[in-house]
Amino acid sequence: MGCFECCIKCLGGVPYASLVATILCFSGVALFCGCGHVALAGTVAILEQHFSTNTSDHALLSEVIQLVQYVIYGIASFFFLYGIILLAEGFYTTSAVKELHGEFKTTACGRCISGMFVFLTYVLGVAWLGVFGFSAVPVFMFYNIWSTCEVIRSPQTNGTAGVEQICVDIRQYGIIPWNAFPGKICGSALENICNTNEFYVSYHLFIVACAGAGATVIALIHFLMILSSNWAYLKDASKMQACQDIKAKEEQELQDIQSRSKEQLNSYT
C-alpha cells in the first residue's frame, strides 16, 4: 500500500461528526468561561463605582460573583476532559475505524458505558439550556441601560431639561438591595457610565458569553445524536455477533457430525 492510499485509509477512520462537535463544544465553553469571567469582574467594578458605593450593600453579590467565577474554572476543566472522552468514544465506535482495524467484539460493559454517556450528555444538555437562559439575563440588563443611554443621546432629548428625568434603577433587578445608595443613576451621569470602557467591554463580553453558551448547547445536542447512533450501532453489532456465534457453533457441530459419520463408515468398510 502506498503512502497516499495509507493516508486516505487513515482519514477514513476519523469520526468527523464527533470532531466537529468537540471543536464546537471547546469553542463554546471557552467563550462562555473566558468572556463571562471578565464580564463579571467588569460588572462588579461598575456597581462599586456608580450604583452601590457602600461595600456592605453589595457584599453578598460580590461573594456570589466570586463563587460563579470559581465555578467557571471547574466548568472549563470538566468539559475539556469530557470533550476528549467523547471524541475518543467516537473514534472507537465509528464503523470506519472498525473496518480499519478489522474484526471486533462488543461487550455488555462497552454498551453500558455508551448508554451512560448518552444519559450524561442529555443531562448536561438540559443543564446548559438553563445556563444559556441565565447568561441572557445580564445581556438584557446591559441592553436596557444601553438603550436608555441612546434615548439620552437622541436629538429629541439631548440638551433638554427632561434628560435628568431619564433614569436607570439597578435595584429593580434584585442584584442589590433597595437600601443601596445611590442605586439609581439619571441623565448625564448615566450617559457617562455608558461611555466608560468597563461598560462597553462588559456588555459585549456578556453577549459573546451568551453566544458561547448557545454554541455549547448545540454541541451537546450534536454529541447526543452521535452517541445515540453509536449506541444503536453497538447494540446491532452485539446482535450480529450473537448470530455469528450461533452460526459458527452450528457449523462446528455439523462438521463434528460429518467427521463422526466418516469415521463410522470407515470402520464398517
Short mmCIF file of C-alpha atoms in Angstrom, two decimals:
data_model
loop_
_atom_site.label_atom_id
_atom_site.label_comp_id
_atom_site.label_asym_id
_atom_site.label_seq_id
_atom_site.Cartn_x
_atom_site.Cartn_y
_atom_site.Cartn_z
CA MET A 1 0.00 0.00 0.00
CA GLY A 2 1.38 3.39 -0.99
CA CYS A 3 1.66 6.45 1.22
CA PHE A 4 -1.32 8.17 -0.41
CA GLU A 5 -3.59 5.14 -0.05
CA CYS A 6 -2.50 4.77 3.58
CA CYS A 7 -3.31 8.43 4.31
CA ILE A 8 -6.72 8.10 2.66
CA LYS A 9 -7.48 5.00 4.70
CA CYS A 10 -6.42 6.71 7.94
CA LEU A 11 -8.51 9.80 7.14
CA GLY A 12 -11.44 7.50 6.52
CA GLY A 13 -11.19 6.34 10.12
CA VAL A 14 -11.66 9.84 11.59
CA PRO A 15 -15.08 10.40 13.22
CA TYR A 16 -15.70 13.79 11.64
CA ALA A 17 -19.06 14.28 13.34
CA SER A 18 -17.50 13.81 16.79
CA LEU A 19 -14.57 16.02 15.79
CA VAL A 20 -16.87 18.87 14.72
CA ALA A 21 -18.94 18.53 17.90
CA THR A 22 -15.77 18.55 20.03
CA ILE A 23 -14.41 21.69 18.37
CA LEU A 24 -17.80 23.41 18.74
CA CYS A 25 -18.02 22.35 22.39
CA PHE A 26 -14.49 23.57 23.20
CA SER A 27 -15.14 26.87 21.43
CA GLY A 28 -18.46 27.46 23.17
CA VAL A 29 -17.16 26.61 26.63
CA ALA A 30 -14.05 28.73 26.10
CA LEU A 31 -16.11 31.74 25.01
CA PHE A 32 -18.56 31.35 27.87
CA CYS A 33 -15.94 30.83 30.57
CA GLY A 34 -13.39 33.38 29.38
CA CYS A 35 -15.76 36.18 28.43
CA GLY A 36 -18.10 35.51 31.35
CA HIS A 37 -15.26 35.67 33.88
CA VAL A 38 -14.00 39.04 32.61
CA ALA A 39 -17.52 40.46 32.19
CA LEU A 40 -18.43 39.58 35.79
CA ALA A 41 -15.34 41.39 37.06
CA GLY A 42 -16.29 44.45 35.00
CA THR A 43 -19.84 44.33 36.34
CA VAL A 44 -18.60 44.41 39.92
CA ALA A 45 -16.42 47.41 39.09
CA ILE A 46 -19.40 49.29 37.58
CA LEU A 47 -21.60 48.56 40.59
CA GLU A 48 -18.94 49.63 43.09
CA GLN A 49 -18.10 52.86 41.29
CA HIS A 50 -21.59 54.06 40.35
CA PHE A 51 -24.59 52.17 41.73
CA SER A 52 -23.53 50.96 45.18
CA THR A 53 -20.78 52.98 46.83
CA ASN A 54 -21.27 51.25 50.19
CA THR A 55 -19.39 47.94 50.16
CA SER A 56 -21.76 46.25 52.61
CA ASP A 57 -24.72 46.78 50.24
CA HIS A 58 -23.28 44.55 47.52
CA ALA A 59 -21.16 42.24 49.69
CA LEU A 60 -23.43 39.25 49.01
CA LEU A 61 -23.41 39.95 45.28
CA SER A 62 -19.61 40.11 45.26
CA GLU A 63 -19.41 36.74 47.03
CA VAL A 64 -21.86 35.17 44.57
CA ILE A 65 -19.92 36.54 41.58
CA GLN A 66 -16.65 35.26 43.05
CA LEU A 67 -18.25 31.83 43.55
CA VAL A 68 -19.52 31.84 39.96
CA GLN A 69 -16.01 32.66 38.75
CA TYR A 70 -14.65 29.62 40.60
CA VAL A 71 -17.44 27.51 39.12
CA ILE A 72 -16.36 28.74 35.68
CA TYR A 73 -12.89 27.30 36.31
CA GLY A 74 -14.45 23.93 37.14
CA ILE A 75 -16.72 24.01 34.08
CA ALA A 76 -13.79 24.71 31.77
CA SER A 77 -11.71 21.86 33.24
CA PHE A 78 -14.59 19.37 33.24
CA PHE A 79 -15.66 20.00 29.65
CA PHE A 80 -12.09 19.88 28.41
CA LEU A 81 -11.82 16.36 29.82
CA TYR A 82 -15.35 15.34 28.84
CA GLY A 83 -14.92 16.53 25.27
CA ILE A 84 -11.73 14.46 24.89
CA ILE A 85 -13.52 11.39 26.31
CA LEU A 86 -16.44 11.77 23.89
CA LEU A 87 -14.04 12.25 20.99
CA ALA A 88 -12.19 9.07 21.99
CA GLU A 89 -15.52 7.25 22.27
CA GLY A 90 -16.34 8.43 18.77
CA PHE A 91 -13.03 7.10 17.47
CA TYR A 92 -13.58 3.65 18.96
CA THR A 93 -17.21 3.27 17.90
CA THR A 94 -17.22 4.66 14.39
CA SER A 95 -17.64 1.99 11.76
CA ALA A 96 -14.75 3.35 9.69
CA VAL A 97 -12.27 2.63 12.49
CA LYS A 98 -13.67 -0.87 12.95
CA GLU A 99 -13.18 -1.58 9.25
CA LEU A 100 -9.69 -0.14 9.53
CA HIS A 101 -8.64 -2.38 12.41
CA GLY A 102 -10.59 -5.48 11.42
CA GLU A 103 -12.96 -7.61 13.47
CA PHE A 104 -14.08 -6.58 16.93
CA LYS A 105 -16.34 -7.85 19.65
CA THR A 106 -18.70 -5.72 21.68
CA THR A 107 -19.22 -6.39 25.38
CA ALA A 108 -22.03 -5.62 27.77
CA CYS A 109 -19.69 -3.25 29.62
CA GLY A 110 -18.97 -1.30 26.43
CA ARG A 111 -22.66 -0.95 25.64
CA CYS A 112 -23.34 0.13 29.22
CA ILE A 113 -20.65 2.81 29.01
CA SER A 114 -22.09 4.11 25.74
CA GLY A 115 -25.56 4.26 27.30
CA MET A 116 -24.13 6.10 30.31
CA PHE A 117 -22.58 8.71 28.00
CA VAL A 118 -25.96 9.18 26.28
CA PHE A 119 -27.68 9.79 29.63
CA LEU A 120 -24.93 12.08 30.96
CA THR A 121 -24.84 14.14 27.77
CA TYR A 122 -28.62 14.52 27.89
CA VAL A 123 -28.45 15.79 31.49
CA LEU A 124 -25.63 18.20 30.61
CA GLY A 125 -27.58 19.45 27.61
CA VAL A 126 -30.60 20.26 29.80
CA ALA A 127 -28.32 21.96 32.33
CA TRP A 128 -26.68 24.06 29.64
CA LEU A 129 -30.09 25.18 28.41
CA GLY A 130 -30.52 26.68 31.88
CA VAL A 131 -27.05 28.24 31.68
CA PHE A 132 -27.91 29.70 28.29
CA GLY A 133 -31.06 31.27 29.68
CA PHE A 134 -29.21 32.55 32.75
CA SER A 135 -26.47 34.11 30.61
CA ALA A 136 -29.11 36.09 28.71
CA VAL A 137 -30.14 37.94 31.90
CA PRO A 138 -27.07 40.25 32.13
CA VAL A 139 -27.33 40.86 28.38
CA PHE A 140 -30.91 42.05 28.93
CA MET A 141 -29.85 44.29 31.82
CA PHE A 142 -26.97 45.89 29.92
CA TYR A 143 -29.15 46.30 26.86
CA ASN A 144 -31.73 48.23 28.89
CA ILE A 145 -29.03 50.54 30.23
CA TRP A 146 -27.54 50.99 26.76
CA SER A 147 -30.94 51.72 25.18
CA THR A 148 -31.65 54.29 27.91
CA CYS A 149 -28.36 55.99 27.13
CA GLU A 150 -29.32 56.04 23.45
CA VAL A 151 -32.52 57.85 24.39
CA ILE A 152 -30.48 60.41 26.31
CA ARG A 153 -28.18 60.92 23.30
CA SER A 154 -31.05 61.30 20.86
CA PRO A 155 -31.61 64.80 19.39
CA GLN A 156 -35.12 64.95 20.81
CA THR A 157 -33.91 64.78 24.43
CA ASN A 158 -30.26 65.85 24.27
CA GLY A 159 -29.72 69.24 25.88
CA THR A 160 -33.23 69.46 27.30
CA ALA A 161 -34.32 69.58 30.92
CA GLY A 162 -36.06 66.23 30.58
CA VAL A 163 -32.74 64.43 30.26
CA GLU A 164 -32.25 64.38 34.03
CA GLN A 165 -35.61 62.65 34.38
CA ILE A 166 -34.42 59.61 32.41
CA CYS A 167 -33.02 57.14 34.91
CA VAL A 168 -31.95 53.56 35.42
CA ASP A 169 -32.62 51.95 38.80
CA ILE A 170 -30.42 48.87 39.06
CA ARG A 171 -32.17 47.87 42.29
CA GLN A 172 -35.28 46.77 40.39
CA TYR A 173 -33.33 43.79 39.00
CA GLY A 174 -32.77 42.45 42.52
CA ILE A 175 -28.98 42.27 42.33
CA ILE A 176 -28.52 44.90 45.05
CA PRO A 177 -30.88 45.70 47.97
CA TRP A 178 -33.36 48.58 47.86
CA ASN A 179 -31.45 50.49 50.53
CA ALA A 180 -28.30 50.59 48.38
CA PHE A 181 -27.04 54.09 47.63
CA PRO A 182 -27.40 55.65 45.13
CA GLY A 183 -28.94 52.68 43.26
CA LYS A 184 -30.44 54.97 40.64
CA ILE A 185 -28.48 56.98 38.07
CA CYS A 186 -30.04 59.63 35.84
CA GLY A 187 -29.27 61.92 32.95
CA SER A 188 -25.69 62.88 32.14
CA ALA A 189 -24.28 60.68 34.91
CA LEU A 190 -25.90 57.65 33.25
CA GLU A 191 -24.52 58.71 29.88
CA ASN A 192 -21.02 58.90 31.39
CA ILE A 193 -21.39 55.32 32.64
CA CYS A 194 -22.30 54.14 29.14
CA ASN A 195 -19.20 55.88 27.79
CA THR A 196 -16.85 54.04 30.15
CA ASN A 197 -14.65 51.24 28.91
CA GLU A 198 -15.91 48.87 31.64
CA PHE A 199 -19.50 49.16 30.43
CA TYR A 200 -18.63 48.76 26.75
CA VAL A 201 -16.38 45.73 27.30
CA SER A 202 -18.67 44.01 29.82
CA TYR A 203 -21.74 44.45 27.61
CA HIS A 204 -20.11 42.89 24.56
CA LEU A 205 -18.41 40.16 26.57
CA PHE A 206 -21.76 39.12 28.05
CA ILE A 207 -23.14 38.88 24.51
CA VAL A 208 -20.22 36.67 23.44
CA ALA A 209 -20.59 34.55 26.60
CA CYS A 210 -24.29 34.04 25.84
CA ALA A 211 -23.41 33.03 22.28
CA GLY A 212 -20.80 30.62 23.67
CA ALA A 213 -23.42 29.02 25.91
CA GLY A 214 -25.69 28.61 22.89
CA ALA A 215 -22.87 27.02 20.89
CA THR A 216 -22.25 24.59 23.77
CA VAL A 217 -25.93 23.59 23.76
CA ILE A 218 -25.74 22.91 20.02
CA ALA A 219 -22.54 20.89 20.51
CA LEU A 220 -24.14 18.76 23.24
CA ILE A 221 -27.20 18.12 21.05
CA HIS A 222 -24.80 17.08 18.29
CA PHE A 223 -22.97 14.80 20.71
CA LEU A 224 -26.28 13.32 21.86
CA MET A 225 -27.21 12.39 18.29
CA ILE A 226 -23.77 10.86 17.70
CA LEU A 227 -23.80 8.87 20.95
CA SER A 228 -27.33 7.59 20.30
CA SER A 229 -26.28 6.46 16.83
CA ASN A 230 -23.15 4.77 18.21
CA TRP A 231 -25.14 3.05 20.96
CA ALA A 232 -27.62 1.73 18.38
CA TYR A 233 -24.70 0.56 16.26
CA LEU A 234 -23.15 -1.29 19.19
CA LYS A 235 -26.50 -2.87 20.02
CA ASP A 236 -26.95 -4.08 16.45
CA ALA A 237 -23.34 -5.24 16.36
CA SER A 238 -23.86 -7.30 19.52
CA LYS A 239 -26.91 -8.98 17.96
CA MET A 240 -24.93 -9.64 14.80
CA GLN A 241 -22.11 -11.04 16.89
CA ALA A 242 -24.51 -13.37 18.72
CA CYS A 243 -25.93 -14.59 15.40
CA GLN A 244 -22.43 -15.21 14.06
CA ASP A 245 -21.51 -17.15 17.21
CA ILE A 246 -24.61 -19.32 16.87
CA LYS A 247 -23.88 -19.89 13.19
CA ALA A 248 -20.26 -20.79 13.91
CA LYS A 249 -21.39 -23.19 16.64
CA GLU A 250 -23.87 -24.88 14.32
CA GLU A 251 -21.25 -25.20 11.60
CA GLN A 252 -18.84 -26.71 14.09
CA GLU A 253 -21.47 -29.22 15.24
CA LEU A 254 -22.23 -30.10 11.62
CA GLN A 255 -18.55 -30.68 10.92
CA ASP A 256 -18.31 -32.88 14.03
CA ILE A 257 -21.29 -34.95 12.86
CA GLN A 258 -19.81 -35.33 9.39
CA SER A 259 -16.43 -36.36 10.78
CA ARG A 260 -18.04 -38.97 13.08
CA SER A 261 -20.09 -40.29 10.17
CA LYS A 262 -16.96 -40.68 8.09
CA GLU A 263 -15.21 -42.49 10.93
CA GLN A 264 -18.13 -44.91 11.34
CA LEU A 265 -18.25 -45.53 7.59
CA ASN A 266 -14.54 -46.26 7.51
CA SER A 267 -14.88 -48.69 10.41
CA TYR A 268 -17.61 -50.62 8.56
CA THR A 269 -15.54 -50.88 5.43
#
